[in-house]
PDB file of N, CA and C in Angstrom:
ATOM      1  N   MET A   4      26.053   9.798 -14.893  1.00 48.00           N
ATOM      2  CA  MET A   4      24.945   9.082 -14.473  1.00 48.00           C
ATOM      3  C   MET A   4      23.730  10.048 -14.141  1.00 48.00           C
ATOM      4  N   PHE A   5      23.798  10.964 -13.449  1.00 52.00           N
ATOM      5  CA  PHE A   5      22.939  11.795 -12.928  1.00 52.00           C
ATOM      6  C   PHE A   5      23.215  13.271 -13.357  1.00 52.00           C
ATOM      7  N   GLY A   6      23.776  13.385 -14.580  1.00 56.00           N
ATOM      8  CA  GLY A   6      24.237  14.664 -14.971  1.00 56.00           C
ATOM      9  C   GLY A   6      25.619  15.130 -14.337  1.00 56.00           C
ATOM     10  N   LEU A   7      25.865  16.390 -13.980  1.00 54.00           N
ATOM     11  CA  LEU A   7      27.036  16.765 -13.390  1.00 54.00           C
ATOM     12  C   LEU A   7      27.075  16.814 -11.828  1.00 54.00           C
ATOM     13  N   PHE A   8      25.822  16.608 -11.403  1.00 57.00           N
ATOM     14  CA  PHE A   8      25.726  16.700 -10.002  1.00 57.00           C
ATOM     15  C   PHE A   8      25.990  15.395  -9.397  1.00 57.00           C
ATOM     16  N   ARG A   9      26.617  15.026  -8.221  1.00 65.00           N
ATOM     17  CA  ARG A   9      26.737  13.900  -7.423  1.00 65.00           C
ATOM     18  C   ARG A   9      26.475  14.220  -6.028  1.00 65.00           C
ATOM     19  N   ARG A  10      25.283  13.362  -5.509  1.00 71.00           N
ATOM     20  CA  ARG A  10      25.011  13.584  -4.050  1.00 71.00           C
ATOM     21  C   ARG A  10      26.164  13.057  -3.251  1.00 71.00           C
ATOM     22  N   GLN A  11      26.086  13.563  -2.105  1.00 78.00           N
ATOM     23  CA  GLN A  11      27.173  12.838  -1.056  1.00 78.00           C
ATOM     24  C   GLN A  11      26.304  11.617  -0.495  1.00 78.00           C
ATOM     25  N   PRO A  12      26.949  10.475  -0.221  1.00 76.00           N
ATOM     26  CA  PRO A  12      26.496   9.315   0.397  1.00 76.00           C
ATOM     27  C   PRO A  12      25.504   9.930   1.591  1.00 76.00           C
ATOM     28  N   THR A  13      24.355   9.098   1.687  1.00 78.00           N
ATOM     29  CA  THR A  13      23.617   9.132   2.990  1.00 78.00           C
ATOM     30  C   THR A  13      23.750   8.187   3.755  1.00 78.00           C
ATOM     31  N   THR A  14      24.026   8.337   5.125  1.00 78.00           N
ATOM     32  CA  THR A  14      24.483   7.208   6.102  1.00 78.00           C
ATOM     33  C   THR A  14      23.072   7.212   6.985  1.00 78.00           C
ATOM     34  N   ILE A  15      22.633   5.887   7.036  1.00 75.00           N
ATOM     35  CA  ILE A  15      21.444   5.644   7.826  1.00 75.00           C
ATOM     36  C   ILE A  15      21.855   4.606   8.973  1.00 75.00           C
ATOM     37  N   VAL A  16      21.613   5.102  10.000  1.00 80.00           N
ATOM     38  CA  VAL A  16      21.980   4.129  11.238  1.00 80.00           C
ATOM     39  C   VAL A  16      20.718   3.278  11.637  1.00 80.00           C
ATOM     40  N   ILE A  17      20.777   1.890  11.546  1.00 78.00           N
ATOM     41  CA  ILE A  17      19.683   1.155  11.758  1.00 78.00           C
ATOM     42  C   ILE A  17      19.520   0.831  13.170  1.00 78.00           C
ATOM     43  N   ASN A  18      20.671   0.465  13.677  1.00 84.00           N
ATOM     44  CA  ASN A  18      20.846   0.323  15.338  1.00 84.00           C
ATOM     45  C   ASN A  18      22.450   0.409  15.516  1.00 84.00           C
ATOM     46  N   GLU A  19      22.711  -0.006  16.574  1.00 78.00           N
ATOM     47  CA  GLU A  19      24.095   0.193  17.099  1.00 78.00           C
ATOM     48  C   GLU A  19      25.098  -0.531  16.215  1.00 78.00           C
ATOM     49  N   THR A  20      24.793  -1.739  15.602  1.00 79.00           N
ATOM     50  CA  THR A  20      25.722  -2.424  14.714  1.00 79.00           C
ATOM     51  C   THR A  20      25.446  -2.259  13.038  1.00 79.00           C
ATOM     52  N   THR A  21      24.364  -1.752  12.808  1.00 77.00           N
ATOM     53  CA  THR A  21      23.850  -1.656  11.438  1.00 77.00           C
ATOM     54  C   THR A  21      24.091  -0.316  10.952  1.00 77.00           C
ATOM     55  N   VAL A  22      24.752   0.043  10.034  1.00 75.00           N
ATOM     56  CA  VAL A  22      24.885   1.328   9.569  1.00 75.00           C
ATOM     57  C   VAL A  22      24.757   1.060   7.836  1.00 75.00           C
ATOM     58  N   VAL A  23      23.931   1.647   7.305  1.00 74.00           N
ATOM     59  CA  VAL A  23      23.713   1.545   5.748  1.00 74.00           C
ATOM     60  C   VAL A  23      24.027   2.915   5.093  1.00 74.00           C
ATOM     61  N   GLU A  24      24.908   2.906   4.008  1.00 78.00           N
ATOM     62  CA  GLU A  24      25.321   4.025   3.272  1.00 78.00           C
ATOM     63  C   GLU A  24      24.740   3.834   1.917  1.00 78.00           C
ATOM     64  N   ILE A  25      23.809   4.785   1.725  1.00 78.00           N
ATOM     65  CA  ILE A  25      23.388   5.097   0.406  1.00 78.00           C
ATOM     66  C   ILE A  25      24.148   5.820  -0.608  1.00 78.00           C
ATOM     67  N   THR A  26      24.352   5.206  -1.742  1.00 81.00           N
ATOM     68  CA  THR A  26      25.080   6.318  -2.577  1.00 81.00           C
ATOM     69  C   THR A  26      24.214   6.191  -3.943  1.00 81.00           C
ATOM     70  N   ASP A  27      24.626   7.071  -4.976  1.00 79.00           N
ATOM     71  CA  ASP A  27      23.924   6.937  -6.073  1.00 79.00           C
ATOM     72  C   ASP A  27      24.047   5.828  -6.973  1.00 79.00           C
ATOM     73  N   GLU A  28      25.029   5.112  -6.621  1.00 82.00           N
ATOM     74  CA  GLU A  28      25.274   3.749  -7.158  1.00 82.00           C
ATOM     75  C   GLU A  28      24.472   2.632  -6.675  1.00 82.00           C
ATOM     76  N   THR A  29      24.208   2.603  -5.391  1.00 80.00           N
ATOM     77  CA  THR A  29      23.256   1.721  -4.895  1.00 80.00           C
ATOM     78  C   THR A  29      21.779   2.123  -5.291  1.00 80.00           C
ATOM     79  N   LEU A  30      21.351   3.317  -5.518  1.00 82.00           N
ATOM     80  CA  LEU A  30      20.111   3.693  -5.823  1.00 82.00           C
ATOM     81  C   LEU A  30      19.805   3.130  -7.301  1.00 82.00           C
ATOM     82  N   VAL A  31      21.045   3.542  -8.114  1.00 84.00           N
ATOM     83  CA  VAL A  31      20.804   2.938  -9.380  1.00 84.00           C
ATOM     84  C   VAL A  31      20.805   1.377  -9.595  1.00 84.00           C
ATOM     85  N   GLU A  32      21.561   0.694  -8.664  1.00 87.00           N
ATOM     86  CA  GLU A  32      21.446  -0.776  -8.797  1.00 87.00           C
ATOM     87  C   GLU A  32      19.987  -1.294  -8.276  1.00 87.00           C
ATOM     88  N   ALA A  33      19.512  -0.658  -7.190  1.00 88.00           N
ATOM     89  CA  ALA A  33      18.178  -1.107  -6.776  1.00 88.00           C
ATOM     90  C   ALA A  33      17.171  -0.798  -7.916  1.00 88.00           C
ATOM     91  N   HIS A  34      17.245   0.527  -8.423  1.00 87.00           N
ATOM     92  CA  HIS A  34      16.406   0.819  -9.578  1.00 87.00           C
ATOM     93  C   HIS A  34      16.580  -0.277 -10.623  1.00 87.00           C
ATOM     94  N   ASN A  35      17.658  -0.578 -11.169  1.00 91.00           N
ATOM     95  CA  ASN A  35      17.775  -1.507 -12.330  1.00 91.00           C
ATOM     96  C   ASN A  35      17.295  -2.925 -11.996  1.00 91.00           C
ATOM     97  N   LYS A  36      17.491  -3.112 -10.649  1.00 93.00           N
ATOM     98  CA  LYS A  36      16.856  -4.587 -10.218  1.00 93.00           C
ATOM     99  C   LYS A  36      15.284  -4.598 -10.252  1.00 93.00           C
ATOM    100  N   ARG A  37      14.961  -3.357  -9.953  1.00 93.00           N
ATOM    101  CA  ARG A  37      13.473  -3.382  -9.857  1.00 93.00           C
ATOM    102  C   ARG A  37      12.833  -3.308 -11.416  1.00 93.00           C
ATOM    103  N   VAL A  38      13.583  -2.564 -12.078  1.00 95.00           N
ATOM    104  CA  VAL A  38      13.100  -2.483 -13.628  1.00 95.00           C
ATOM    105  C   VAL A  38      13.158  -3.907 -14.177  1.00 95.00           C
ATOM    106  N   ALA A  39      14.284  -4.623 -13.868  1.00 96.00           N
ATOM    107  CA  ALA A  39      14.342  -6.039 -14.345  1.00 96.00           C
ATOM    108  C   ALA A  39      13.343  -6.957 -13.924  1.00 96.00           C
ATOM    109  N   GLU A  40      13.027  -6.865 -12.537  1.00 96.00           N
ATOM    110  CA  GLU A  40      11.728  -7.588 -12.054  1.00 96.00           C
ATOM    111  C   GLU A  40      10.335  -7.232 -12.841  1.00 96.00           C
ATOM    112  N   LEU A  41      10.137  -5.978 -12.904  1.00 96.00           N
ATOM    113  CA  LEU A  41       9.018  -5.575 -13.629  1.00 96.00           C
ATOM    114  C   LEU A  41       8.869  -6.057 -15.064  1.00 96.00           C
ATOM    115  N   LEU A  42       9.986  -5.931 -15.740  1.00 97.00           N
ATOM    116  CA  LEU A  42      10.267  -6.344 -17.093  1.00 97.00           C
ATOM    117  C   LEU A  42       9.751  -7.715 -17.268  1.00 97.00           C
ATOM    118  N   ASN A  43      10.465  -8.659 -16.404  1.00 97.00           N
ATOM    119  CA  ASN A  43      10.358  -9.970 -16.324  1.00 97.00           C
ATOM    120  C   ASN A  43       8.760 -10.634 -16.091  1.00 97.00           C
ATOM    121  N   HIS A  44       8.253  -9.636 -15.135  1.00 97.00           N
ATOM    122  CA  HIS A  44       7.014  -9.970 -14.809  1.00 97.00           C
ATOM    123  C   HIS A  44       5.913  -9.650 -15.823  1.00 97.00           C
ATOM    124  N   ASN A  45       6.314  -8.409 -16.712  1.00 98.00           N
ATOM    125  CA  ASN A  45       5.302  -8.186 -17.847  1.00 98.00           C
ATOM    126  C   ASN A  45       5.636  -9.303 -18.992  1.00 98.00           C
ATOM    127  N   ASN A  46       6.952  -9.816 -19.367  1.00 98.00           N
ATOM    128  CA  ASN A  46       6.988 -10.603 -20.305  1.00 98.00           C
ATOM    129  C   ASN A  46       6.248 -11.930 -19.854  1.00 98.00           C
ATOM    130  N   GLN A  47       6.422 -12.348 -18.558  1.00 98.00           N
ATOM    131  CA  GLN A  47       5.634 -13.458 -18.224  1.00 98.00           C
ATOM    132  C   GLN A  47       3.878 -13.243 -18.451  1.00 98.00           C
ATOM    133  N   GLN A  48       3.549 -12.176 -18.147  1.00 98.00           N
ATOM    134  CA  GLN A  48       2.096 -11.849 -18.347  1.00 98.00           C
ATOM    135  C   GLN A  48       1.718 -11.964 -19.875  1.00 98.00           C
ATOM    136  N   LEU A  49       2.707 -11.278 -20.718  1.00 98.00           N
ATOM    137  CA  LEU A  49       2.511 -11.314 -22.095  1.00 98.00           C
ATOM    138  C   LEU A  49       2.329 -12.953 -22.696  1.00 98.00           C
ATOM    139  N   GLU A  50       3.364 -13.564 -22.215  1.00 98.00           N
ATOM    140  CA  GLU A  50       3.268 -15.000 -22.716  1.00 98.00           C
ATOM    141  C   GLU A  50       1.958 -15.725 -22.307  1.00 98.00           C
ATOM    142  N   GLU A  51       1.509 -15.314 -21.163  1.00 98.00           N
ATOM    143  CA  GLU A  51       0.261 -16.147 -20.627  1.00 98.00           C
ATOM    144  C   GLU A  51      -1.140 -15.636 -21.524  1.00 98.00           C
ATOM    145  N   ASN A  52      -0.764 -14.178 -21.718  1.00 98.00           N
ATOM    146  CA  ASN A  52      -1.853 -13.568 -22.524  1.00 98.00           C
ATOM    147  C   ASN A  52      -1.996 -14.404 -23.888  1.00 98.00           C
ATOM    148  N   ARG A  53      -0.707 -14.455 -24.324  1.00 98.00           N
ATOM    149  CA  ARG A  53      -0.755 -14.977 -25.831  1.00 98.00           C
ATOM    150  C   ARG A  53      -1.055 -16.429 -25.828  1.00 98.00           C
ATOM    151  N   ALA A  54      -0.638 -17.150 -24.869  1.00 98.00           N
ATOM    152  CA  ALA A  54      -1.310 -18.625 -24.761  1.00 98.00           C
ATOM    153  C   ALA A  54      -2.910 -18.858 -24.471  1.00 98.00           C
ATOM    154  N   GLN A  55      -3.383 -17.682 -23.677  1.00 98.00           N
ATOM    155  CA  GLN A  55      -4.694 -17.710 -23.770  1.00 98.00           C
ATOM    156  C   GLN A  55      -5.578 -17.354 -24.938  1.00 98.00           C
ATOM    157  N   ARG A  56      -4.883 -16.364 -25.692  1.00 98.00           N
ATOM    158  CA  ARG A  56      -5.596 -16.075 -27.108  1.00 98.00           C
ATOM    159  C   ARG A  56      -5.412 -17.299 -28.083  1.00 98.00           C
ATOM    160  N   ARG A  57      -4.198 -17.813 -28.095  1.00 98.00           N
ATOM    161  CA  ARG A  57      -4.160 -19.070 -28.857  1.00 98.00           C
ATOM    162  C   ARG A  57      -5.321 -20.107 -28.541  1.00 98.00           C
ATOM    163  N   ARG A  58      -5.455 -20.367 -27.304  1.00 98.00           N
ATOM    164  CA  ARG A  58      -6.499 -21.270 -26.805  1.00 98.00           C
ATOM    165  C   ARG A  58      -7.878 -20.761 -27.227  1.00 98.00           C
ATOM    166  N   ILE A  59      -8.109 -19.536 -26.995  1.00 97.00           N
ATOM    167  CA  ILE A  59      -9.521 -18.875 -27.456  1.00 97.00           C
ATOM    168  C   ILE A  59      -9.508 -19.134 -29.010  1.00 97.00           C
ATOM    169  N   ALA A  60      -8.755 -18.988 -29.848  1.00 96.00           N
ATOM    170  CA  ALA A  60      -8.707 -19.089 -31.251  1.00 96.00           C
ATOM    171  C   ALA A  60      -9.174 -20.518 -31.526  1.00 96.00           C
ATOM    172  N   GLU A  61      -8.369 -21.439 -30.788  1.00 96.00           N
ATOM    173  CA  GLU A  61      -8.554 -23.007 -31.023  1.00 96.00           C
ATOM    174  C   GLU A  61     -10.114 -23.379 -30.615  1.00 96.00           C
ATOM    175  N   LEU A  62     -10.479 -22.687 -29.745  1.00 94.00           N
ATOM    176  CA  LEU A  62     -11.915 -22.951 -29.198  1.00 94.00           C
ATOM    177  C   LEU A  62     -12.914 -22.406 -30.160  1.00 94.00           C
ATOM    178  N   GLU A  63     -12.710 -21.232 -30.677  1.00 94.00           N
ATOM    179  CA  GLU A  63     -13.605 -20.540 -31.619  1.00 94.00           C
ATOM    180  C   GLU A  63     -13.489 -21.369 -32.965  1.00 94.00           C
ATOM    181  N   ALA A  64     -12.220 -21.873 -33.451  1.00 93.00           N
ATOM    182  CA  ALA A  64     -12.385 -22.854 -34.486  1.00 93.00           C
ATOM    183  C   ALA A  64     -13.084 -23.985 -34.378  1.00 93.00           C
ATOM    184  N   GLN A  65     -13.168 -24.468 -33.306  1.00 91.00           N
ATOM    185  CA  GLN A  65     -13.845 -25.820 -33.069  1.00 91.00           C
ATOM    186  C   GLN A  65     -15.366 -25.414 -33.238  1.00 91.00           C
ATOM    187  N   ILE A  66     -15.809 -24.248 -32.640  1.00 91.00           N
ATOM    188  CA  ILE A  66     -17.209 -23.883 -32.721  1.00 91.00           C
ATOM    189  C   ILE A  66     -17.569 -23.664 -34.255  1.00 91.00           C
ATOM    190  N   ASN A  67     -16.792 -22.957 -34.887  1.00 87.00           N
ATOM    191  CA  ASN A  67     -17.066 -22.667 -36.344  1.00 87.00           C
ATOM    192  C   ASN A  67     -17.017 -23.869 -37.098  1.00 87.00           C
ATOM    193  N   VAL A  68     -16.275 -25.034 -36.898  1.00 83.00           N
ATOM    194  CA  VAL A  68     -16.244 -26.163 -37.657  1.00 83.00           C
ATOM    195  C   VAL A  68     -17.576 -26.808 -37.177  1.00 83.00           C
ATOM    196  N   GLY A  69     -18.004 -26.795 -36.130  1.00 69.00           N
ATOM    197  CA  GLY A  69     -19.333 -27.516 -35.578  1.00 69.00           C
ATOM    198  C   GLY A  69     -20.574 -26.871 -36.026  1.00 69.00           C
ATOM    199  N   SER A  70     -20.524 -25.683 -36.468  1.00 64.00           N
ATOM    200  CA  SER A  70     -21.695 -24.975 -36.966  1.00 64.00           C
ATOM    201  C   SER A  70     -22.152 -25.411 -38.160  1.00 64.00           C
TER     202      SER A  70
END
């Protein structure tokens, strides 16, 4: 995963009843989730841009026909 080195889990005490342990696996999972979110957002933006370009091409075609 991260080469030969594995970090020891990091324990974070939030309050008396909540303790969070951060491991390499949780960091990788969080990273993968964020990457997936960004890819989905980028794909959505690409689809919107393509739709806009199609609409622009349609409008340009209408202008050229009317000229």
